[in-house]
Short mmCIF file of C-alpha atoms in Angstrom, two decimals:
data_model
loop_
_atom_site.label_atom_id
_atom_site.label_comp_id
_atom_site.label_asym_id
_atom_site.label_seq_id
_atom_site.Cartn_x
_atom_site.Cartn_y
_atom_site.Cartn_z
CA MET A 1176 122.52 94.15 77.08
CA LYS A 1177 123.93 93.02 80.36
CA HIS A 1178 122.81 90.53 82.98
CA ILE A 1179 122.19 91.33 86.62
CA LYS A 1180 125.54 90.54 88.13
CA TYR A 1181 124.74 89.44 91.62
CA ILE A 1182 122.47 86.87 93.21
CA PHE A 1183 118.98 87.85 94.24
CA LEU A 1184 117.88 85.65 97.12
CA ILE A 1185 114.19 85.94 96.37
CA GLY A 1186 111.77 83.43 97.88
CA PHE A 1187 108.98 82.36 95.60
CA PHE A 1188 106.15 83.69 97.74
CA TYR A 1189 103.93 85.12 95.07
CA LEU A 1190 100.28 86.01 94.88
CA ILE A 1191 98.33 83.99 92.32
CA GLY A 1192 95.53 85.18 90.07
CA CYS A 1193 92.53 82.80 90.21
CA ASN A 1194 90.27 84.26 87.55
CA ASP A 1195 92.01 87.53 86.89
CA PHE A 1196 94.96 89.60 88.05
CA LEU A 1197 93.10 90.93 91.09
CA ASP A 1198 92.01 87.69 92.75
CA GLU A 1199 95.18 87.43 94.80
CA GLU A 1200 95.86 84.56 97.19
CA PRO A 1201 99.09 83.45 98.90
CA LEU A 1202 101.08 81.13 96.68
CA THR A 1203 103.37 78.56 98.29
CA ASP A 1204 105.33 75.61 96.97
CA VAL A 1205 105.60 77.22 93.56
CA SER A 1206 107.94 75.44 91.20
CA ILE A 1207 109.93 77.40 88.68
CA ASP A 1208 108.49 75.11 86.01
CA PHE A 1209 104.94 76.14 86.97
CA LEU A 1210 105.82 79.82 87.35
CA TYR A 1211 107.40 80.30 83.94
CA ASN A 1212 105.82 77.59 81.81
CA THR A 1213 102.09 77.87 82.46
CA PRO A 1214 99.59 80.69 81.90
CA ASP A 1215 98.52 80.65 85.55
CA GLY A 1216 102.13 80.68 86.63
CA LEU A 1217 102.87 83.76 84.54
CA LYS A 1218 99.84 85.51 86.01
CA ALA A 1219 101.07 84.64 89.47
CA GLY A 1220 104.51 85.98 88.63
CA LEU A 1221 102.98 89.19 87.33
CA VAL A 1222 101.11 89.72 90.57
CA GLY A 1223 104.45 89.13 92.26
CA LEU A 1224 105.79 92.20 90.46
CA TYR A 1225 103.08 94.32 92.04
CA SER A 1226 104.01 92.81 95.39
CA LEU A 1227 107.70 93.65 94.95
CA ASN A 1228 106.83 97.20 93.95
CA ARG A 1229 104.63 97.53 97.03
CA ASP A 1230 107.19 96.04 99.41
CA HIS A 1231 109.46 99.06 98.87
CA PHE A 1232 107.06 100.94 101.17
CA HIS A 1233 107.40 98.51 104.06
CA ILE A 1234 107.57 99.72 107.66
CA TYR A 1235 111.23 98.63 107.88
CA PRO A 1236 113.90 99.81 108.16
CA ASN A 1237 113.90 102.82 110.46
CA GLU A 1238 110.30 104.03 110.61
CA SER A 1239 109.56 103.56 106.88
CA SER A 1240 112.54 105.72 105.95
CA ARG A 1241 113.49 103.50 102.99
CA PRO A 1242 110.78 104.88 100.66
CA LEU A 1243 110.50 108.27 102.33
CA TRP A 1244 113.90 109.69 101.47
CA GLU A 1245 112.59 110.87 98.07
CA TYR A 1246 109.67 112.56 99.86
CA VAL A 1247 111.88 114.76 102.06
CA GLN A 1248 115.10 115.60 100.21
CA HIS A 1249 114.13 118.92 98.72
CA ASP A 1250 113.40 122.56 99.47
CA LEU A 1251 109.93 122.27 101.05
CA VAL A 1252 110.63 120.35 104.24
CA ILE A 1253 111.36 120.85 107.92
CA PRO A 1254 113.22 117.65 108.90
CA ALA A 1255 112.53 117.93 112.65
CA ALA A 1256 113.30 114.51 114.14
CA GLY A 1257 113.61 110.77 113.56
CA TYR A 1258 115.51 108.91 110.85
CA ILE A 1259 113.64 110.82 108.19
CA SER A 1260 115.11 114.09 109.48
CA ILE A 1261 118.65 112.80 108.98
CA ILE A 1262 117.78 112.18 105.36
CA GLY A 1263 116.12 115.55 104.91
CA GLN A 1264 119.10 117.38 106.41
CA PHE A 1265 121.52 115.89 103.82
CA GLY A 1266 123.75 115.20 106.82
CA PRO A 1267 126.78 112.96 107.39
CA SER A 1268 125.03 110.57 109.81
CA ALA A 1269 125.68 106.84 109.57
CA THR A 1270 122.10 106.37 108.31
CA SER A 1271 122.43 108.99 105.59
CA PRO A 1272 121.80 107.75 102.03
CA PHE A 1273 124.90 109.73 101.03
CA LEU A 1274 127.22 107.24 102.71
CA TYR A 1275 128.47 104.12 100.95
CA GLY A 1276 127.21 101.72 103.61
CA SER A 1277 123.73 103.20 103.99
CA THR A 1278 121.05 100.56 104.43
CA ILE A 1279 118.53 102.83 102.72
CA THR A 1280 120.70 103.25 99.63
CA LYS A 1281 121.54 99.56 99.45
CA LEU A 1282 117.93 98.44 99.78
CA THR A 1283 116.73 100.98 97.22
CA TRP A 1284 119.29 99.74 94.66
CA ARG A 1285 118.39 96.12 95.35
CA ASP A 1286 114.62 96.71 95.39
CA TYR A 1287 114.55 98.10 91.88
CA TYR A 1288 117.04 95.68 90.37
CA LYS A 1289 115.04 92.86 91.94
CA ILE A 1290 111.95 94.09 90.12
CA ILE A 1291 113.96 94.30 86.88
CA ASP A 1292 115.23 90.75 87.29
CA ARG A 1293 111.75 89.37 87.93
CA ALA A 1294 110.36 91.34 84.97
CA ASN A 1295 113.09 89.92 82.72
CA ALA A 1296 112.16 86.38 83.69
CA LEU A 1297 108.46 86.97 83.00
CA ILE A 1298 109.10 88.68 79.67
CA LYS A 1299 111.31 85.87 78.42
CA ALA A 1300 108.87 83.21 79.57
CA ALA A 1301 105.85 84.98 78.07
CA GLU A 1302 107.63 85.46 74.75
CA ASN A 1303 108.18 81.70 74.48
CA ILE A 1304 105.09 80.20 76.11
CA GLU A 1305 102.59 78.21 74.06
CA GLY A 1306 98.86 77.78 74.56
CA MET A 1307 98.21 81.08 76.33
CA ASP A 1308 95.51 83.54 75.31
CA GLU A 1309 97.27 86.16 73.18
CA GLU A 1310 95.70 89.15 74.93
CA GLU A 1311 96.74 87.82 78.33
CA ARG A 1312 100.23 86.97 77.08
CA LEU A 1313 100.74 90.49 75.75
CA LYS A 1314 99.44 91.91 79.03
CA VAL A 1315 102.06 89.95 80.98
CA ILE A 1316 104.81 91.25 78.71
CA ALA A 1317 103.49 94.83 78.69
CA VAL A 1318 103.09 95.12 82.46
CA SER A 1319 106.49 93.50 83.00
CA LYS A 1320 108.09 95.93 80.56
CA TYR A 1321 106.42 98.84 82.35
CA PHE A 1322 107.87 97.76 85.69
CA ARG A 1323 111.29 97.20 84.11
CA ALA A 1324 111.20 100.65 82.53
CA HIS A 1325 109.92 102.40 85.65
CA SER A 1326 112.55 100.70 87.83
CA LEU A 1327 115.40 101.58 85.47
CA PHE A 1328 114.13 105.16 85.18
CA THR A 1329 114.03 105.46 88.98
CA LEU A 1330 117.49 103.94 89.37
CA TRP A 1331 119.01 106.25 86.77
CA ARG A 1332 117.46 109.36 88.34
CA LEU A 1333 118.79 108.30 91.73
CA PHE A 1334 122.18 106.76 91.00
CA ASN A 1335 123.14 107.94 87.51
CA ASN A 1336 125.80 105.22 86.99
CA VAL A 1337 123.46 102.28 86.40
CA TYR A 1338 123.35 99.45 83.91
CA ILE A 1339 120.69 97.89 81.71
CA SER A 1340 119.62 94.32 82.36
CA THR A 1341 117.30 92.50 79.95
CA GLU A 1342 118.18 88.87 80.75
CA PRO A 1343 116.93 87.03 83.85
CA THR A 1344 119.47 85.71 86.34
CA THR A 1345 120.24 82.05 85.67
CA PRO A 1346 122.79 79.54 86.98
CA GLU A 1347 124.77 80.17 83.80
CA ASN A 1348 125.10 83.95 84.18
CA VAL A 1349 124.75 84.54 87.90
CA PHE A 1350 128.48 85.15 88.39
CA ASP A 1351 128.87 87.42 85.37
CA ARG A 1352 129.98 90.91 86.38
CA VAL A 1353 129.23 94.30 84.84
CA SER A 1354 132.29 96.49 84.40
CA GLN A 1355 130.72 99.69 83.07
CA PRO A 1356 127.37 101.49 83.36
CA ASN A 1357 125.33 102.22 80.26
CA THR A 1358 125.27 105.69 78.77
CA LYS A 1359 122.36 108.05 79.37
CA GLU A 1360 121.33 107.64 75.74
CA GLU A 1361 121.27 103.84 76.05
CA ILE A 1362 119.30 104.05 79.29
CA PHE A 1363 116.71 106.40 77.78
CA ALA A 1364 116.34 104.26 74.67
CA ALA A 1365 115.73 101.12 76.72
CA ILE A 1366 113.15 102.84 78.92
CA ALA A 1367 111.36 104.34 75.92
CA GLU A 1368 111.21 101.01 74.08
CA ASP A 1369 109.62 99.25 77.05
CA LEU A 1370 107.13 102.05 77.73
CA ASP A 1371 106.14 102.26 74.07
CA PHE A 1372 105.35 98.54 74.12
CA ALA A 1373 103.25 99.01 77.24
CA ILE A 1374 101.38 101.93 75.66
CA GLU A 1375 100.59 99.84 72.57
CA ASN A 1376 99.40 96.76 74.47
CA LEU A 1377 97.65 97.95 77.64
CA PRO A 1378 94.10 99.28 78.05
CA TRP A 1379 93.43 102.85 79.09
CA THR A 1380 91.84 101.80 82.38
CA ALA A 1381 91.98 98.90 84.80
CA GLU A 1382 91.12 98.05 88.37
CA PRO A 1383 92.73 100.39 90.96
CA GLY A 1384 96.41 99.71 91.50
CA ARG A 1385 97.01 98.13 88.09
CA VAL A 1386 99.25 99.37 85.30
CA THR A 1387 97.42 101.02 82.40
CA GLN A 1388 98.21 102.67 79.09
CA ALA A 1389 97.58 106.03 80.77
CA LEU A 1390 100.22 105.34 83.41
CA ALA A 1391 102.74 104.22 80.78
CA ARG A 1392 102.03 107.40 78.78
CA HIS A 1393 102.52 109.51 81.92
CA ILE A 1394 105.93 107.99 82.70
CA ARG A 1395 106.88 108.23 79.03
CA ALA A 1396 106.03 111.95 79.16
CA LYS A 1397 108.24 112.35 82.23
CA LEU A 1398 111.07 110.65 80.33
CA ALA A 1399 110.47 113.00 77.39
CA LEU A 1400 111.06 115.97 79.70
CA TRP A 1401 114.46 114.51 80.65
CA GLN A 1402 115.16 114.05 76.94
CA GLU A 1403 114.06 117.65 76.30
CA ASP A 1404 111.65 116.35 73.70
CA TRP A 1405 109.07 118.99 74.56
CA GLN A 1406 106.65 118.18 71.76
CA LEU A 1407 106.47 114.51 72.69
CA ALA A 1408 105.96 115.37 76.36
CA ALA A 1409 103.15 117.76 75.43
CA ASP A 1410 101.51 115.26 73.06
CA LEU A 1411 101.58 112.48 75.65
CA ALA A 1412 100.22 114.70 78.41
CA GLU A 1413 97.39 115.92 76.21
CA SER A 1414 96.56 112.39 75.11
CA ILE A 1415 95.88 111.44 78.73
CA ILE A 1416 94.02 114.63 79.60
CA ASN A 1417 91.83 114.36 76.48
CA SER A 1418 91.33 110.58 76.65
CA GLY A 1419 87.94 110.87 78.31
CA PHE A 1420 88.97 108.40 81.01
CA TYR A 1421 90.68 110.68 83.55
CA PHE A 1422 89.59 113.99 85.05
CA LEU A 1423 90.78 116.30 87.80
CA GLU A 1424 88.82 115.53 90.95
CA PRO A 1425 86.52 118.58 91.32
CA ASP A 1426 86.82 118.67 95.13
CA VAL A 1427 90.51 118.91 95.99
CA LYS A 1428 89.79 117.46 99.44
CA ARG A 1429 88.90 114.16 97.79
CA VAL A 1430 92.18 113.72 95.92
CA PHE A 1431 93.84 112.16 98.98
CA GLY A 1432 90.79 112.06 101.20
CA HIS A 1433 90.16 114.32 104.15
CA PRO A 1434 89.17 113.84 107.80
CA SER A 1435 86.06 115.95 107.18
CA ILE A 1436 84.77 113.57 104.47
CA PRO A 1437 84.23 110.03 105.80
CA GLY A 1438 85.08 107.32 103.30
CA SER A 1439 87.17 109.60 101.09
CA ALA A 1440 90.72 108.45 101.87
CA HIS A 1441 90.89 105.53 99.41
CA ARG A 1442 92.86 107.64 96.88
CA ASN A 1443 91.22 105.96 93.88
CA THR A 1444 89.50 108.84 92.09
CA SER A 1445 89.01 110.06 88.54
CA GLU A 1446 92.39 111.80 88.89
CA THR A 1447 94.35 108.73 89.96
CA LEU A 1448 96.80 107.21 87.49
CA PHE A 1449 98.39 104.76 89.92
CA THR A 1450 98.02 103.83 93.55
CA ILE A 1451 99.84 101.20 95.52
CA GLN A 1452 96.89 99.25 96.89
CA ASN A 1453 97.56 98.67 100.53
CA GLU A 1454 94.29 98.88 102.46
CA GLU A 1455 93.11 95.98 104.59
CA GLY A 1456 90.61 94.06 102.53
CA SER A 1457 91.87 95.34 99.19
CA ALA A 1458 93.29 92.88 96.70
CA GLY A 1459 96.75 91.89 97.88
CA ALA A 1460 96.88 94.28 100.84
CA GLY A 1461 100.50 95.19 101.31
CA PRO A 1462 102.82 95.50 104.28
CA PRO A 1463 102.27 97.97 107.10
CA GLN A 1464 104.13 101.26 107.17
CA PHE A 1465 104.65 104.38 109.29
CA ILE A 1466 104.35 106.99 106.55
CA ASN A 1467 101.47 109.05 107.95
CA VAL A 1468 102.88 109.41 111.46
CA ASN A 1469 106.18 110.71 110.10
CA PHE A 1470 104.33 113.77 108.76
CA MET A 1471 101.84 114.48 111.58
CA ALA A 1472 102.51 116.61 114.68
CA ARG A 1473 102.61 115.16 118.21
CA TYR A 1474 99.65 117.27 119.28
CA ASP A 1475 98.72 114.65 121.90
CA ASP A 1476 101.63 116.00 123.95
CA ILE A 1477 99.67 119.22 124.50
CA PRO A 1478 97.44 119.07 127.63
CA GLY A 1479 93.83 119.19 126.47
CA LEU A 1480 94.48 117.44 123.15
CA LYS A 1481 94.27 113.74 122.32
CA TRP A 1482 94.71 111.76 119.14
CA ASP A 1483 91.76 112.38 116.86
CA LYS A 1484 91.04 111.17 113.33
CA ALA A 1485 89.26 114.48 112.72
CA GLN A 1486 92.65 116.16 113.19
CA GLY A 1487 94.74 113.73 111.14
CA GLY A 1488 95.29 110.87 113.59
CA ARG A 1489 98.47 110.04 115.46
CA GLY A 1490 101.82 111.66 114.71
CA PHE A 1491 105.49 111.33 115.57
CA GLY A 1492 106.30 114.94 114.71
CA PHE A 1493 109.22 114.09 112.43
CA CYS A 1494 108.71 116.05 109.21
CA PHE A 1495 106.69 119.13 108.26
CA PRO A 1496 106.00 121.59 105.42
CA ASN A 1497 108.24 124.61 105.85
CA GLN A 1498 107.23 128.23 105.88
CA TYR A 1499 108.55 128.74 102.36
CA LEU A 1500 106.04 126.18 101.08
CA LEU A 1501 103.13 127.39 103.21
CA ASN A 1502 103.75 130.98 102.13
CA LEU A 1503 103.42 129.96 98.46
CA TYR A 1504 99.70 129.42 98.98
CA GLU A 1505 97.22 132.27 98.86
CA PRO A 1506 95.22 132.40 102.13
CA PHE A 1507 92.11 131.31 100.22
CA ASP A 1508 93.82 128.49 98.27
CA LYS A 1509 91.63 125.42 98.84
CA ARG A 1510 94.71 123.19 98.90
CA LEU A 1511 95.82 124.62 102.25
CA GLU A 1512 92.89 123.02 104.03
CA ALA A 1513 92.80 119.97 101.77
CA TYR A 1514 96.47 118.97 102.02
CA TYR A 1515 97.38 120.19 105.54
CA GLN A 1516 96.10 120.19 109.09
CA ILE A 1517 96.87 123.86 109.71
CA ASN A 1518 95.60 124.12 113.31
CA PHE A 1519 94.80 121.75 116.14
CA PHE A 1520 91.88 122.21 118.52
CA TYR A 1521 91.26 121.29 122.13
CA ASN A 1522 89.27 118.05 122.23
CA ASP A 1523 90.03 116.53 125.65
CA GLU A 1524 87.81 118.55 127.96
CA GLU A 1525 88.91 116.95 131.20
CA ASN A 1526 92.55 117.90 130.63
CA ILE A 1527 92.29 121.40 129.17
CA PRO A 1528 94.48 123.70 131.30
CA ASP A 1529 92.99 126.78 132.93
CA SER A 1530 95.51 129.06 131.21
CA VAL A 1531 98.26 128.80 128.60
CA LEU A 1532 101.07 131.24 127.80
CA THR A 1533 101.22 132.00 124.07
CA ASP A 1534 103.14 134.41 121.85
CA HIS A 1535 100.47 137.04 122.46
CA GLY A 1536 100.06 136.55 126.19
CA TRP A 1537 97.95 134.34 128.46
CA VAL A 1538 94.85 132.67 127.05
CA TYR A 1539 92.11 130.68 128.78
CA PRO A 1540 91.21 127.82 126.47
CA LYS A 1541 87.99 125.90 126.28
CA LEU A 1542 86.78 122.90 124.28
CA GLY A 1543 87.04 123.54 120.54
CA ASP A 1544 89.48 126.45 120.81
CA LYS A 1545 92.65 126.49 118.69
CA ALA A 1546 95.62 125.19 120.66
CA GLU A 1547 98.50 127.64 120.99
CA ILE A 1548 101.79 127.78 122.87
CA VAL A 1549 104.91 129.96 122.84
CA THR A 1550 106.67 129.26 119.53
CA THR A 1551 110.07 130.86 120.09
CA GLY A 1552 113.18 130.53 122.27
CA SER A 1553 113.51 127.35 124.32
CA ASN A 1554 109.95 126.40 123.31
CA GLN A 1555 110.63 126.48 119.58
CA SER A 1556 111.21 122.74 119.15
CA ALA A 1557 108.14 121.90 121.25
CA TYR A 1558 105.98 124.08 119.02
CA TYR A 1559 107.26 122.58 115.78
CA ARG A 1560 106.90 118.97 116.85
CA ARG A 1561 103.54 119.39 118.58
CA LEU A 1562 101.53 122.07 116.76
CA HIS A 1563 103.15 122.94 113.43
CA PRO A 1564 100.92 122.55 110.34
CA SER A 1565 101.07 118.93 109.23
CA LEU A 1566 100.58 116.94 106.04
CA LEU A 1567 97.29 115.14 105.35
CA LYS A 1568 98.24 113.44 102.07
CA PHE A 1569 98.92 110.18 103.95
CA PHE A 1570 95.91 110.37 106.29
CA ASP A 1571 94.50 106.91 107.08
CA GLU A 1572 90.85 106.93 108.08
CA ASN A 1573 90.67 103.14 108.53
CA ILE A 1574 92.79 102.85 111.67
CA PRO A 1575 92.16 103.95 115.26
CA ALA A 1576 93.22 107.52 115.98
CA GLU A 1577 95.97 106.32 118.32
CA SER A 1578 97.42 103.79 115.84
CA ALA A 1579 100.85 104.42 114.32
CA VAL A 1580 100.81 101.52 111.86
CA SER A 1581 98.96 102.17 108.61
CA ARG A 1582 97.93 100.17 105.55
CA MET A 1583 96.62 103.10 103.52
CA ASN A 1584 96.72 103.18 99.75
CA ILE A 1585 99.64 105.26 98.48
CA LEU A 1586 98.91 107.62 95.59
CA ARG A 1587 101.97 107.63 93.34
CA TYR A 1588 100.90 109.30 90.09
CA ARG A 1589 97.92 111.52 89.27
CA LEU A 1590 96.52 113.71 86.54
CA ALA A 1591 97.50 116.97 88.23
CA GLU A 1592 101.13 116.12 87.46
CA THR A 1593 100.16 115.35 83.86
CA HIS A 1594 98.82 118.90 83.60
CA LEU A 1595 102.11 120.25 84.95
CA ILE A 1596 104.08 118.14 82.47
CA GLY A 1597 102.05 119.51 79.58
CA ALA A 1598 102.33 123.06 80.90
CA GLU A 1599 106.11 122.83 81.20
CA ALA A 1600 106.51 121.30 77.76
CA TYR A 1601 104.53 124.06 76.09
CA MET A 1602 106.33 126.71 78.14
CA ARG A 1603 109.69 125.35 76.94
CA MET A 1604 108.44 125.61 73.34
CA GLY A 1605 107.32 129.20 73.89
CA ASN A 1606 103.61 128.43 73.50
CA GLN A 1607 102.14 130.43 76.37
CA ALA A 1608 98.53 129.91 75.30
CA LYS A 1609 98.83 126.14 75.57
CA ALA A 1610 101.02 126.30 78.68
CA THR A 1611 98.43 128.27 80.60
CA GLU A 1612 95.64 126.10 79.21
CA MET A 1613 97.39 123.13 80.77
CA ILE A 1614 98.14 124.67 84.18
CA ASN A 1615 95.08 126.80 84.88
CA PRO A 1616 92.66 123.94 85.61
CA LEU A 1617 94.76 123.44 88.76
CA GLN A 1618 94.39 127.12 89.62
CA GLU A 1619 90.66 127.03 89.01
CA ARG A 1620 90.15 124.01 91.23
CA ALA A 1621 92.21 125.62 93.98
CA GLY A 1622 90.13 128.79 93.77
CA VAL A 1623 93.08 131.05 92.94
CA PRO A 1624 93.61 133.47 90.04
CA PRO A 1625 94.82 132.04 86.72
CA ILE A 1626 98.40 132.24 85.51
CA PHE A 1627 98.76 134.36 82.38
CA ASN A 1628 102.47 134.07 81.68
CA LEU A 1629 104.07 130.81 82.81
CA THR A 1630 107.75 131.08 83.73
CA GLU A 1631 110.07 128.50 85.23
CA LEU A 1632 109.76 130.20 88.62
CA LYS A 1633 105.96 130.10 88.49
CA LEU A 1634 106.14 126.46 87.39
CA MET A 1635 108.40 125.61 90.34
CA GLN A 1636 106.01 127.33 92.72
CA GLU A 1637 102.90 125.63 91.36
CA HIS A 1638 104.71 122.29 91.35
CA ALA A 1639 105.37 122.85 95.06
CA ARG A 1640 101.80 123.87 95.86
CA GLU A 1641 100.27 120.92 94.03
CA LEU A 1642 102.74 118.04 94.40
CA ALA A 1643 104.57 118.70 97.68
CA PHE A 1644 105.51 115.50 99.51
CA GLU A 1645 104.40 113.17 96.71
CA GLY A 1646 107.87 111.88 95.89
CA GLN A 1647 108.34 114.03 92.77
CA ARG A 1648 110.08 117.19 94.01
CA PHE A 1649 113.65 115.82 94.23
CA PHE A 1650 113.51 114.51 90.66
CA PHE A 1651 111.85 117.66 89.30
CA LEU A 1652 114.41 120.03 90.83
CA LYS A 1653 117.30 117.77 89.81
CA ARG A 1654 116.07 117.69 86.22
CA ILE A 1655 115.83 121.47 85.87
CA GLY A 1656 119.15 122.01 87.67
CA LYS A 1657 117.69 123.76 90.73
CA LEU A 1658 117.93 121.18 93.52
CA VAL A 1659 121.08 122.43 95.24
CA ASP A 1660 120.17 126.11 94.94
CA GLN A 1661 116.64 125.58 96.25
CA VAL A 1662 117.80 123.53 99.24
CA LYS A 1663 120.43 126.13 100.10
CA LEU A 1664 117.81 128.85 100.05
CA PHE A 1665 114.76 127.27 101.63
CA SER A 1666 115.23 123.90 103.38
CA GLY A 1667 113.97 123.94 106.96
CA ASP A 1668 112.87 127.22 108.49
CA PRO A 1669 115.38 130.00 109.19
CA GLY A 1670 117.10 129.10 112.44
CA TYR A 1671 115.28 125.79 112.85
CA LYS A 1672 116.35 122.51 111.24
CA ASP A 1673 117.89 124.31 108.28
CA ASP A 1674 121.09 122.22 108.37
CA ALA A 1675 120.58 121.06 104.80
CA ARG A 1676 121.32 124.58 103.57
CA ALA A 1677 124.93 124.12 104.69
CA ASN A 1678 125.16 120.34 104.28
CA ILE A 1679 124.13 119.90 100.67
CA ARG A 1680 126.85 119.47 98.06
CA ASP A 1681 126.66 119.61 94.29
CA HIS A 1682 127.25 115.88 93.94
CA PHE A 1683 124.30 115.05 96.20
CA VAL A 1684 122.06 115.20 93.13
CA ASN A 1685 123.15 111.56 92.76
CA LEU A 1686 123.26 108.92 95.46
CA PRO A 1687 126.48 106.93 95.82
CA ILE A 1688 126.56 103.43 94.39
CA PRO A 1689 126.30 101.28 97.54
CA GLN A 1690 129.68 99.88 98.48
CA SER A 1691 128.26 96.38 98.88
CA GLU A 1692 127.02 96.51 95.28
CA LEU A 1693 130.27 97.94 93.90
CA GLU A 1694 132.06 94.94 95.35
CA LEU A 1695 129.73 92.65 93.39
CA LEU A 1696 130.10 94.57 90.15
CA GLY A 1697 133.08 94.28 87.84
CA GLU A 1698 136.46 95.73 88.67
CA GLY A 1699 136.59 99.37 87.65
CA TYR A 1700 132.83 99.99 87.81
CA PRO A 1701 132.75 103.73 88.53
CA GLN A 1702 131.44 105.34 91.69
CA ASN A 1703 129.51 108.56 91.16
CA GLU A 1704 131.52 111.76 91.03
CA GLY A 1705 132.18 113.33 94.41
CA TYR A 1706 132.07 110.12 96.45
#
């Protein structure tokens, strides 16, 4: 196993656990001796892992574009404006993650290797510490191994040519350099070993935002799909579904919360496997970010409309669901209303115009009427950015309607995806009865007819309907070999922001190794093919 081969300049600003892992307070003046040689220090270091994981979703750089690239590089998006649109268009801009010097790519690489390095230090310390409660010691190791596995899994799916690190950075090894990446088989084995340890040593449930056995099983099932171990993926998915601890949220509007249901947007439901806890007042509230406004229309630009939490709050009008995605839903699919703000309505009575020209002629709006404008020709861009259906999965009910900065909880993994994992695994094994048993609870909740014969195309479509803009689509399409084809066919809308259809290249399934990191790695460390 190899060391991390460059220096992480990480300040020791951790969050300490007073009585348990959730009582987080700022920790200053922490000595390395305290951090790695005392039970309280290890608990503080563990909370620091959660903090590092959360910091990836910070507002900087470039309008929260660092975490959002994986939310928009796929076939379901209209990348209309802002930094996020450059990413979604797979274009050659200086801020594109497909360029060697991209800040986004560099920070993503460093973020996850930083987590790995900190996990290594905690694992080694916990394995050697004396006088610590055994259950707590194993929890430190198990959670650390989960984060190490998850980070390595993410890095491999993004960059392909990555290396395993199981030793913490020390003065003795800090200048060691890695000359070759590990093989896929070595990467998978390392991830599986860590996740299996976490599964064996973590409880099924915990406080919101904490790593559990269920989460480790879920990620292990995702790994099994990459390994084409269909039976293991199915077994793991079913073990979570049948555990008795997790259930699909009956009301799909409550999965992410909805403007029509006050108090619902906490994202900690019976379906939740992992959220990044970020709300003001929650344990260890994280950094602010701009995620919601990236996905919400600028409807305030329309005379007679003003920012309104009942209509999703403020928006920048940067990124939208495309018509391909919206057309996948039946008109009566409950997810349309739950996951999207389809229409916007006049709510500023004093500024409602007397008449408005629309695609079907002049209309004379009044308070509460649906806002419409001409959607074609020179007005096309204005329509998309101001009134196009917008995403509600990042709606923040705890900020003023006009606020752009959010501290909402971010839902990362949920049971609906577990159902899709199980359905795919059984489909690959030719067991249609079990495949449809796994997928049809999603259909039933959405109020749409059941699926009787699951095919890869139907799986792709249901994956889009259920998990759009949750950070899973890029990885899913890459794994099944459909990313490039799907982007070429469907990205953007025809004639509007569909640049990705021409821009995408086969090698874009992998990001380039950042040039700054290549220079720190050993001579001959390979760049990804095509770059």
